[in-house]
Coordinates of C-alpha atoms and ligand atoms in Angstrom, one line a residue:
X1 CA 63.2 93.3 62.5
X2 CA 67.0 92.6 62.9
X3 CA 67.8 96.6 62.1
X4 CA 65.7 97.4 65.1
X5 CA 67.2 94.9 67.0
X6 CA 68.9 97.6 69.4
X7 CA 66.0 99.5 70.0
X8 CA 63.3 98.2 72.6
X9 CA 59.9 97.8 72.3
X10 CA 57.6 99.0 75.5
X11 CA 57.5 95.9 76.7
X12 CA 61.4 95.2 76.5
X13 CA 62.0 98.2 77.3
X14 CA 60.0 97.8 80.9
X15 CA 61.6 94.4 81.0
X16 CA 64.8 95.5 80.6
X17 CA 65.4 98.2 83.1
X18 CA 63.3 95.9 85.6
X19 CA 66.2 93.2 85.3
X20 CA 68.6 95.8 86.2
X21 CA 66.8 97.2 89.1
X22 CA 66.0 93.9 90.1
X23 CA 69.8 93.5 89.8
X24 CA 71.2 96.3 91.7
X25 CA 68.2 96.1 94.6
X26 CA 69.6 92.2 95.3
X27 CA 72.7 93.5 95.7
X28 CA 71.9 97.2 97.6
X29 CA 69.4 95.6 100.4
X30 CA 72.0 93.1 101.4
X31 CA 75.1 95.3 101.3
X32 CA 75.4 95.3 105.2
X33 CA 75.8 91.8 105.8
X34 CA 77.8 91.2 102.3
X35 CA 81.5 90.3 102.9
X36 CA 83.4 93.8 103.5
X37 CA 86.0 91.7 100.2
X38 CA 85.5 88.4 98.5
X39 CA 88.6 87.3 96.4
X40 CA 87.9 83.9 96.7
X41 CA 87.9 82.2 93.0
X42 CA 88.3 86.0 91.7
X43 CA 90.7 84.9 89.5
X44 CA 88.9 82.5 87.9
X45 CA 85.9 84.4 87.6
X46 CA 88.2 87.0 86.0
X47 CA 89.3 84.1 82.9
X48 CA 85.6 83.6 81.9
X49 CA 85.5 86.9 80.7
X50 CA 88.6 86.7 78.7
X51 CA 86.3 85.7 75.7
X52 CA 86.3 86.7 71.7
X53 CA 83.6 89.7 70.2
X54 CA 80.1 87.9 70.2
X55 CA 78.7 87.8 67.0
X56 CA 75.4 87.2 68.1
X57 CA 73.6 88.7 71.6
X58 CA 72.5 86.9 74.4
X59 CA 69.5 87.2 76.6
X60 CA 70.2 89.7 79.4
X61 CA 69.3 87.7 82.3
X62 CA 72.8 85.2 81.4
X63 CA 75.0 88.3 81.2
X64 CA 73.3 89.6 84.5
X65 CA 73.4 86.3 86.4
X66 CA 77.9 86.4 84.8
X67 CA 78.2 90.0 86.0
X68 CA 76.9 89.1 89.6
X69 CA 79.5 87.1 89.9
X70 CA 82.0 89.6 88.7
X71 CA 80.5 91.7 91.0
X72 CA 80.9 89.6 93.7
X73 CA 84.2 88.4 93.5
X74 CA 85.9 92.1 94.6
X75 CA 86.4 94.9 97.1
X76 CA 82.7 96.0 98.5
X77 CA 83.8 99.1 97.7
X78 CA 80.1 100.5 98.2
X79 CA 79.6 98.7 101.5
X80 CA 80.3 100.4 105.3
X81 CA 83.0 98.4 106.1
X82 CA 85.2 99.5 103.1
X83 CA 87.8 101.9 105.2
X84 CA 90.6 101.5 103.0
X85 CA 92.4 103.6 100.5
X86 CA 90.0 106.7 100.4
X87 CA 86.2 105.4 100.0
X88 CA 82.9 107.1 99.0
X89 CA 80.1 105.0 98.8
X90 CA 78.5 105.9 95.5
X91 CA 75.0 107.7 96.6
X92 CA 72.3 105.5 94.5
X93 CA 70.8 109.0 93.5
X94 CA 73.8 109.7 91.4
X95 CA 73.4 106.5 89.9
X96 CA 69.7 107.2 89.2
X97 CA 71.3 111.0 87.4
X98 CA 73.5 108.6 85.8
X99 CA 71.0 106.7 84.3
X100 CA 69.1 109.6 83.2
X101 CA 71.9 111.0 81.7
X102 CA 72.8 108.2 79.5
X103 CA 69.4 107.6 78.2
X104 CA 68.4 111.1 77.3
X105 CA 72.1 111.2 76.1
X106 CA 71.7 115.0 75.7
X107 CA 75.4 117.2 74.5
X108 CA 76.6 119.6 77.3
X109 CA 79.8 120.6 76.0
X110 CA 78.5 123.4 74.3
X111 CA 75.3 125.8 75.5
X112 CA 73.5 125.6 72.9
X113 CA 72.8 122.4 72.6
X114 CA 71.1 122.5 75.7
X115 CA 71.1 125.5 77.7
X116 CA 69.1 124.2 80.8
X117 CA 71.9 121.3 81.1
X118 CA 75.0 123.3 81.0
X119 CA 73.3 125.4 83.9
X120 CA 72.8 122.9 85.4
X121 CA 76.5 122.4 85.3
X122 CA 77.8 126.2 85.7
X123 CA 74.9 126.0 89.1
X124 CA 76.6 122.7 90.2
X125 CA 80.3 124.1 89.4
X126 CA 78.7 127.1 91.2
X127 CA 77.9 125.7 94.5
X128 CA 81.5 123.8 94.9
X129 CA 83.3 127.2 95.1
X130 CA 80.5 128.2 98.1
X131 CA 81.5 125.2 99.4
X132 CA 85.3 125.8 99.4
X133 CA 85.1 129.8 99.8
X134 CA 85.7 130.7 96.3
X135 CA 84.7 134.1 94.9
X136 CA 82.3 134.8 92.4
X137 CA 85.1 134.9 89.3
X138 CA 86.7 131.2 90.6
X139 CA 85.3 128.5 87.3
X140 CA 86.1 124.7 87.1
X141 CA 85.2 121.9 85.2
X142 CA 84.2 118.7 86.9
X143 CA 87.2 115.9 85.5
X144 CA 86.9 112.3 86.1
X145 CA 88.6 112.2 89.2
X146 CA 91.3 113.9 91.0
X147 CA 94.5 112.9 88.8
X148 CA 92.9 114.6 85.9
X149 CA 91.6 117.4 88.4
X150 CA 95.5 117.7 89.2
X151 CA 97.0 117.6 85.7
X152 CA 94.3 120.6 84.6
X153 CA 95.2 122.3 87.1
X154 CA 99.3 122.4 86.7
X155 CA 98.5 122.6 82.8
X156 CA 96.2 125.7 83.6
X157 CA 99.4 127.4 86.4
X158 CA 101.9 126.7 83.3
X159 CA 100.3 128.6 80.6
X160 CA 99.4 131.0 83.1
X161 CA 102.6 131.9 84.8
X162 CA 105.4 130.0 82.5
X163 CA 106.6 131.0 79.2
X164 CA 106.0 128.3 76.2
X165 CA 109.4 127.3 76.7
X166 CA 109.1 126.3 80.1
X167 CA 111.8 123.5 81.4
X168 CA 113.0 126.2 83.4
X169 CA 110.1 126.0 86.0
X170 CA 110.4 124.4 89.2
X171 CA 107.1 122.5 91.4
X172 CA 107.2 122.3 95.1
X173 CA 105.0 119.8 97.1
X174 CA 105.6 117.8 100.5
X175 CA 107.1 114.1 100.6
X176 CA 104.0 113.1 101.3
X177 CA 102.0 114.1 98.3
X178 CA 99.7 112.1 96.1
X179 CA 101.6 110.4 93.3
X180 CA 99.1 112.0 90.9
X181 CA 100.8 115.7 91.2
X182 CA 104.0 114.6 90.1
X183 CA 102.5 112.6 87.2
X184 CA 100.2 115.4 86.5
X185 CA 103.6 117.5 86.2
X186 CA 105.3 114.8 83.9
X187 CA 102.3 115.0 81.2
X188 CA 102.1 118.5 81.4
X189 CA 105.5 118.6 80.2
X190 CA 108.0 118.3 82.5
X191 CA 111.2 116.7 83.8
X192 CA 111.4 114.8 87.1
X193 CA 114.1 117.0 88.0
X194 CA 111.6 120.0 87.7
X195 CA 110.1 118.6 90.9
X196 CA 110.8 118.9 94.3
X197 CA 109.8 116.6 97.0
X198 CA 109.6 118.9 100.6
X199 CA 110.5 117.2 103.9
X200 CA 107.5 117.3 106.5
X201 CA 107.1 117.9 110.3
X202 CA 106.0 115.3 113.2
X203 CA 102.7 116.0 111.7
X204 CA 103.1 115.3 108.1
X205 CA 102.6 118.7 107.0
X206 CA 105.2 120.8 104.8
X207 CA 108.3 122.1 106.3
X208 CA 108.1 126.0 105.5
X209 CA 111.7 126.3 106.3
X210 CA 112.9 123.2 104.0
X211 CA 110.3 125.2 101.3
X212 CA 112.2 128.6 101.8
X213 CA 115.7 127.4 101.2
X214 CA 114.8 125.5 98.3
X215 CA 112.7 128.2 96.7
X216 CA 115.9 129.9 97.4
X217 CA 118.5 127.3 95.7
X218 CA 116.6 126.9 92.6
X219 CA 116.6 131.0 92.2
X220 CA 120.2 131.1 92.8
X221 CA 120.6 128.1 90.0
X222 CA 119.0 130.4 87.6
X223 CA 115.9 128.1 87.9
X224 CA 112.3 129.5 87.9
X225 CA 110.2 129.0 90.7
X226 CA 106.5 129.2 89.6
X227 CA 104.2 126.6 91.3
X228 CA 103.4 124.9 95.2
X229 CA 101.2 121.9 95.4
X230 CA 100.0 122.0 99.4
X231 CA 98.3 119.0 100.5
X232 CA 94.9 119.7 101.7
X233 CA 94.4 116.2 103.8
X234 CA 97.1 113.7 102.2
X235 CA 96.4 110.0 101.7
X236 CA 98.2 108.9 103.8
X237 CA 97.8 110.6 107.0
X238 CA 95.1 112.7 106.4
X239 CA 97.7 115.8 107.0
X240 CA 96.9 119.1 106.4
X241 CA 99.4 121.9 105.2
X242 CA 100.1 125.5 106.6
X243 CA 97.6 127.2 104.0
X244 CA 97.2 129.9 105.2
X245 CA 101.4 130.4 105.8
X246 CA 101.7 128.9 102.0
X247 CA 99.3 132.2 100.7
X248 CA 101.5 134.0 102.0
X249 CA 104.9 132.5 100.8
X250 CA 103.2 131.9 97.3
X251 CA 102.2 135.6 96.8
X252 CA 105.8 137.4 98.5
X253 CA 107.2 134.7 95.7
X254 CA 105.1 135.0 92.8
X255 CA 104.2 131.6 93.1
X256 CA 100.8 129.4 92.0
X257 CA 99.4 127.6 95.1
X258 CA 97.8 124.5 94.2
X259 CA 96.1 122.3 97.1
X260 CA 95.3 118.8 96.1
X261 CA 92.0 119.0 98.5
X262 CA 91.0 115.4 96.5
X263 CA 90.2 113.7 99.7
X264 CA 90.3 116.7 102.5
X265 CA 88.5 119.8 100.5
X266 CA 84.6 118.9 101.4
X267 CA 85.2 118.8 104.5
X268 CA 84.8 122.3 104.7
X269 CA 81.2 122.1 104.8
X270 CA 81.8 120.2 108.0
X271 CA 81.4 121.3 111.3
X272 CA 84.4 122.8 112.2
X273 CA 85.7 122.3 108.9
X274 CA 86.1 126.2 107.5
X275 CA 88.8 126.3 110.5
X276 CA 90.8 122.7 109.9
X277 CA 91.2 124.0 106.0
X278 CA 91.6 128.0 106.8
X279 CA 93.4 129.2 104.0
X280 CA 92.3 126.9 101.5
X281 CA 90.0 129.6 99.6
X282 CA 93.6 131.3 99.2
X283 CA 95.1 128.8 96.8
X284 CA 94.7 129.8 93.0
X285 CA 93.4 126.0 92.0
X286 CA 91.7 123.3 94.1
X287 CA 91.7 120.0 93.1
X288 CA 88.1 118.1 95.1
X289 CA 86.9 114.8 94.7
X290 CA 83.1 114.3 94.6
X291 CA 83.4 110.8 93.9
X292 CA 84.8 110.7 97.8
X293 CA 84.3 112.9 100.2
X294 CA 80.4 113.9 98.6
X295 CA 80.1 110.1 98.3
X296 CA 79.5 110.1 94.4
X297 CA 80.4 106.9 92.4
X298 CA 84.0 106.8 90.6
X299 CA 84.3 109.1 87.9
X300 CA 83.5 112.2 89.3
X301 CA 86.3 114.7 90.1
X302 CA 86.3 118.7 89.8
X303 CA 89.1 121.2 89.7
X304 CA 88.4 125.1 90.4
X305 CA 90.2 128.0 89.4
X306 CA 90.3 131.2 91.8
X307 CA 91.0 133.0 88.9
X308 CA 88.4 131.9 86.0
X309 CA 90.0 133.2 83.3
X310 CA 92.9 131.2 83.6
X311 CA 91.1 128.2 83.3
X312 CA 89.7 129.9 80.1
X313 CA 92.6 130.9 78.3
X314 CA 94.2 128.1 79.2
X315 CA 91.7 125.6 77.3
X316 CA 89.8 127.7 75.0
X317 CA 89.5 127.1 71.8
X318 CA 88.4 128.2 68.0
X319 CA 86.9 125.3 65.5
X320 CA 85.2 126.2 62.5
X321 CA 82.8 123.0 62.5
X322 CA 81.6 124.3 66.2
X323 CA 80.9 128.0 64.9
X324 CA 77.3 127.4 64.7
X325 CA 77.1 126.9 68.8
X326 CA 79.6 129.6 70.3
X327 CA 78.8 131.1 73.5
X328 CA 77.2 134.3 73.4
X329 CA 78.1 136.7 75.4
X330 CA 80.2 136.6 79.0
X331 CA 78.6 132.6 79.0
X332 CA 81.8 130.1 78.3
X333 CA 81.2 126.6 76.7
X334 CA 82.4 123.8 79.2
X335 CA 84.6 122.6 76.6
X336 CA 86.0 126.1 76.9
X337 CA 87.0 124.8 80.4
X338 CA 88.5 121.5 80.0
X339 CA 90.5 118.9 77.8
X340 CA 87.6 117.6 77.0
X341 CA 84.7 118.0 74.1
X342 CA 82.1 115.9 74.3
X343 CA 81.4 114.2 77.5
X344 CA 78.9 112.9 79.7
X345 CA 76.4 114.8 81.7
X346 CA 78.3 114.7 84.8
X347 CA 77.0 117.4 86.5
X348 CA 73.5 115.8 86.9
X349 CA 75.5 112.9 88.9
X350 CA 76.4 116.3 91.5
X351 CA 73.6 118.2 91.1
X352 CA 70.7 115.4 91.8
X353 CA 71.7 114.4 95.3
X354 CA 72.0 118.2 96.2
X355 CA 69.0 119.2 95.5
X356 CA 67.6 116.0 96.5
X357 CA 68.9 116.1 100.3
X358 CA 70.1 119.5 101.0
X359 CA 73.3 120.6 101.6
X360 CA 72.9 119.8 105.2
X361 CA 72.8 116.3 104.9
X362 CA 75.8 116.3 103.5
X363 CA 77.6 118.0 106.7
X364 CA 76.0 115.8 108.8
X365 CA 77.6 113.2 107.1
X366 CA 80.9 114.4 107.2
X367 CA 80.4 116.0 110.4
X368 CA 79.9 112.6 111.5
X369 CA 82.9 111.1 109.6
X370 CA 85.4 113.5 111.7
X371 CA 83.7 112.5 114.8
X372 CA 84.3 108.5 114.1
X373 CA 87.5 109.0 113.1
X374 CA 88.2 110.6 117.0
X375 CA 86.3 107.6 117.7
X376 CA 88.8 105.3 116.4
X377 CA 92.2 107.3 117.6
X378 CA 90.5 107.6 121.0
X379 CA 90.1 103.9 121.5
X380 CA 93.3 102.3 119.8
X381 CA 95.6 105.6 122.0
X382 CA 93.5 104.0 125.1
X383 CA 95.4 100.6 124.1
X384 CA 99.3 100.6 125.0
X385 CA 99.6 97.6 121.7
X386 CA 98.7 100.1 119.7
X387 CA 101.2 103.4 118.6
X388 CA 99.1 106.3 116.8
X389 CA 101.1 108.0 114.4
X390 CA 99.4 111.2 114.9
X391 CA 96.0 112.5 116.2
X392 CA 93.6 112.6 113.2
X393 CA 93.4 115.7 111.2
X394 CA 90.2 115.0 109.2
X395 CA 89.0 111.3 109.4
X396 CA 92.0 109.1 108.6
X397 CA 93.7 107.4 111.2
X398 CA 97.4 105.7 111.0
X399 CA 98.9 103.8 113.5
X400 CA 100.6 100.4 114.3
X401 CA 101.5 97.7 116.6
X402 CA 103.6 99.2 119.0
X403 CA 106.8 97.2 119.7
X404 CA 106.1 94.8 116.1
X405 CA 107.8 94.4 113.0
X406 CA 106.3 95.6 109.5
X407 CA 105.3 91.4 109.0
X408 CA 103.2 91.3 112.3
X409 CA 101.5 94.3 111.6
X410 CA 100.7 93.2 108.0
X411 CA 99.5 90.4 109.6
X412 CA 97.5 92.2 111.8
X413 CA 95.8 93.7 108.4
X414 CA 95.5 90.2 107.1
X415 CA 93.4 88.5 109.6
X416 CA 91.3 91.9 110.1
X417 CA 90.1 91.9 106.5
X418 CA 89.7 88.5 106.1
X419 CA 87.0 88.7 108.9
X420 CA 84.9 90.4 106.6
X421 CA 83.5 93.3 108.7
X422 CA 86.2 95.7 107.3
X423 CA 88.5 96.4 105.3
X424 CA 91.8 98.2 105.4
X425 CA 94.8 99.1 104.1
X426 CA 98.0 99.7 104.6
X427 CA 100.8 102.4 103.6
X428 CA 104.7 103.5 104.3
X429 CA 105.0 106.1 107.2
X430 CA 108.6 107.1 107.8
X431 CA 109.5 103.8 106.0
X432 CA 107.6 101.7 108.2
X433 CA 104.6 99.7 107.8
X434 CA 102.0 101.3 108.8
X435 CA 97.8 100.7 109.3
X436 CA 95.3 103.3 108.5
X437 CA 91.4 104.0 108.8
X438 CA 89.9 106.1 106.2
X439 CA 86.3 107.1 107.4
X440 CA 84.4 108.7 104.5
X441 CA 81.9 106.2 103.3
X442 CA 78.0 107.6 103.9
X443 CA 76.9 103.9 104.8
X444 CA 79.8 104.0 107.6
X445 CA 78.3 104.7 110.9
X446 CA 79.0 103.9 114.7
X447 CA 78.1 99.9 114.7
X448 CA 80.6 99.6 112.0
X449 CA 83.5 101.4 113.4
X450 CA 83.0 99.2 116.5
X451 CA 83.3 96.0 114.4
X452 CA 87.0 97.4 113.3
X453 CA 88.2 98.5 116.4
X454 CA 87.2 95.0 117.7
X455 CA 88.5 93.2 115.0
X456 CA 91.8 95.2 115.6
X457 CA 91.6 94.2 119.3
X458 CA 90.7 90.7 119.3
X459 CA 93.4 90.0 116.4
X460 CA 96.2 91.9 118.4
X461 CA 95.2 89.3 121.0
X462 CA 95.1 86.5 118.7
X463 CA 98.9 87.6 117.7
X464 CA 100.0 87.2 120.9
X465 CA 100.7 91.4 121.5
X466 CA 100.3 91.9 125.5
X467 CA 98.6 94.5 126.9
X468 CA 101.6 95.7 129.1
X469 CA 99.3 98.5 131.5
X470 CA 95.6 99.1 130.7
X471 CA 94.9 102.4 131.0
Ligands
PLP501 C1 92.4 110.2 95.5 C2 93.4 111.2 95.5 C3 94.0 111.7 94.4 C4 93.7 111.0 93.0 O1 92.4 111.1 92.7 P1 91.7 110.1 91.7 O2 90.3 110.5 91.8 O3 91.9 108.7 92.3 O4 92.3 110.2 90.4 C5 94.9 112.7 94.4 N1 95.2 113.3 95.6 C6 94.6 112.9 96.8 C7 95.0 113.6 98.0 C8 93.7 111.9 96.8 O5 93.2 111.5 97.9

């Protein structure tokens, strides 16, 4: 029996999977009164799993009942009150795909192996470019997350537009951009000093002018000019560059426009939305982030490419061991697409919820999310303690004490977390300390907002901030 040790019988098998559901319910049907973060002991906890290779198993409900506690002791990144950083939620649906995926443990890298599954993945890839604007010769690849989305696409620009000998090129993108485009830059090659941080407006958004003249300096240097990386809702801020103004720099200059649209691109499917990101169907590349704004679990990123081919020739590739399952005809493996050969079934993790709610639910959802972020800037502008940085562009609000040092206000942040209700966090603005609201969760609705903006109320009391004039 040992050598079938790995594989269930019916009975374990039902026993098994029951444990887990069991598991994940328990923790699910109690997320809206679970603690929004826990890090008491989390240390600790964190020690008892620095433990040697097992030579023997365990029975599974011991490793579940150690694993709750590991759960426990962290960020509820799942829960509603999680408003920090940029959230998601992690629809149970995908998890469900997930789960299917795993077990049926089916190859989509190549068509052949399973040519239902890797439409499934073209339809899913599909349906993002509808989303975004895209036309009907735009491809991507869905990535683990936007970092990789980001370093696919500067890879893809520089085979594209650079010669193999390429230090020469130059990449522009705000002060305020995501430290993943500058890292994505540095693995695909180059220097720091091929990268140029832009200063922004009162808004946060890129400073055409500062652009021009530096466009302008690196041509006169004998430098080569070949890529722009505009910020499609930054993560700080939430701030949204001139696309449409970019377009039209990027094609008089012969430049690749990028927009890192991680956090801001789904948005589009908003209400409202096609106007707050007009221009964005213009860039060449789009860098989205299922695994936040479609509320997806981590993992699940997606570049696109306006121009298909690009991404093609950029990653395809010739083996002799993979001759037996080339793609016939105008079809293209996904592997043909991206860095990567084998890989999960990620697509399902997309595809499920879609076709499970509609596309509609979705824009409700983040219809909703721009409307409680107004919500929140509405209320704290309606309090002279509090200064808003700037009025919300998608559904991320910055702002501070008014009048208060970078300490108080990171007490302030302190004693609102540890309440438990929500969490935040914080970030620089302009060197200064500065609060932020990120509403994207699907589990974040009205009742929760109100708990933040009260627990931002009440603690500005508790710090002794006056209330110089009511309004
Ligand atoms: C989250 C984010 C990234 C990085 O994406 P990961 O999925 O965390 O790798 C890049 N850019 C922006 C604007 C983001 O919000």
């Amino acid at each position: 029996m040992t050598d079938r040790v790995m594989e269930p019988t019916p009975d374990e098998f039902d026993a098994l999977t029951a444990a887990c559901v069991a598991f994940v319910r328990a923790h699910i049907v109690a997320l809206d009164d679970h603690p929004s973060a826990d890090m008491d002991g989390a240390s600790e906890i964190a020690e008892t799993f620095r433990e040697s290779l097992p030579a023997h198993g365990r029975p599974l409900a011991d490793i579940l009942q150690r694993l709750e506690l590991a759960f426990a002791k962290s960020f509820t990144t799942n829960g509603p009150g999680y408003l920090a950083f940029i959230p998601g939620g992690g629809l149970y649906a995908s998890a469900l795909a997930d789960y299917i995926a795993a077990a049926m443990n089916r190859y989509t890298g190549v068509i052949k192996a399973a040519p239902a599954l890797s439409q499934i993945e073209e339809t899913t890839v599909r349906w993002l470019c509808e989303l975004m604007g895209y036309p009907a010769h735009a491809r991507g690849t869905l990535t683990t997350g936007g970092s990789l989305s980001n370093l696919t696409a500067i890879t893809t620009a520089r085979i594209a537009r650079l010669p193999e000998d390429f230090l020469n090129g130059v990449l522009y993108m705000s002060e305020d951009t995501h430290v993943s485009v500058p890292k994505a830059a540095r693995l695909a090659g180059f220097p720091a000093s091929a990268v140029r941080l832009i200063p922004v407006d009162a808004r946060r958004r890129i400073r055409l002018d500062a652009l021009e003249s530096a466009i302008a300096a690196d041509r006169s240097a004998g430098r080569r000019p070949f890529l722009v990386c505009a910020n499609a809702g930054t993560v700080a801020t939430g701030a949204i560059d001139p696309l449409d103004a970019l377009a039209e720099l990027a094609r008089a200059e012969g430049l690749w426009l990028h927009a890192d649209a991680a956090y801001g691109g789904f948005f589009r499917a908003a209400e409202g939305g096609a106007a707050l990101l007009r221009g964005v169907e213009r860039c060449d590349s789009l860098t989205l982030d299922p695994h936040k704004t479609l509320f997806l679990p981590y993992g699940t990123g997606c570049v696109l490419v306006r121009d298909g081919d690009a991404l093609h020739r950029a990653h395809e590739t010739e083996a002799a061991y993979l001759r037996d399952v080339a793609a016939e005809g105008d079809r293209i493996n996904m592997t043909d697409l991206s860095p990567e050969l084998s890989r999960d079934f990620r697509a399902i993790r997309v595809w499920l919820p879609f076709v499970l709610y509609g596309v509609d639910a979705f824009r409700t959802q983040l219809t909703e999310k721009l409307a409680l972020a107004r919500v929140v800037y509405e209320r704290l502008r309606a309090d002279d303690r509090f200064e808003l940085l700037d009025e919300p562009q998608l559904s991320i609000v910055a702002f501070r004490l008014r009048d208060a040092d970078d300490a108080l206000n990171a007490e302030l942040l302190r004693r609102v977390n540890a309440r438990g209700r929500v969490f935040l966090s914080s970030t620089t603005v302009d060197g200064r300390y500065t609060l932020r609201v990120c509403v994207v969760s699907y589990r974040t609705h009205r009742d929760r907002i109100e708990d933040a903006l009260h627990a931002l109320q009440e603690e500005a009391r508790a710090l002794g901030v006056e209330r110089p004039r009511p309004r």
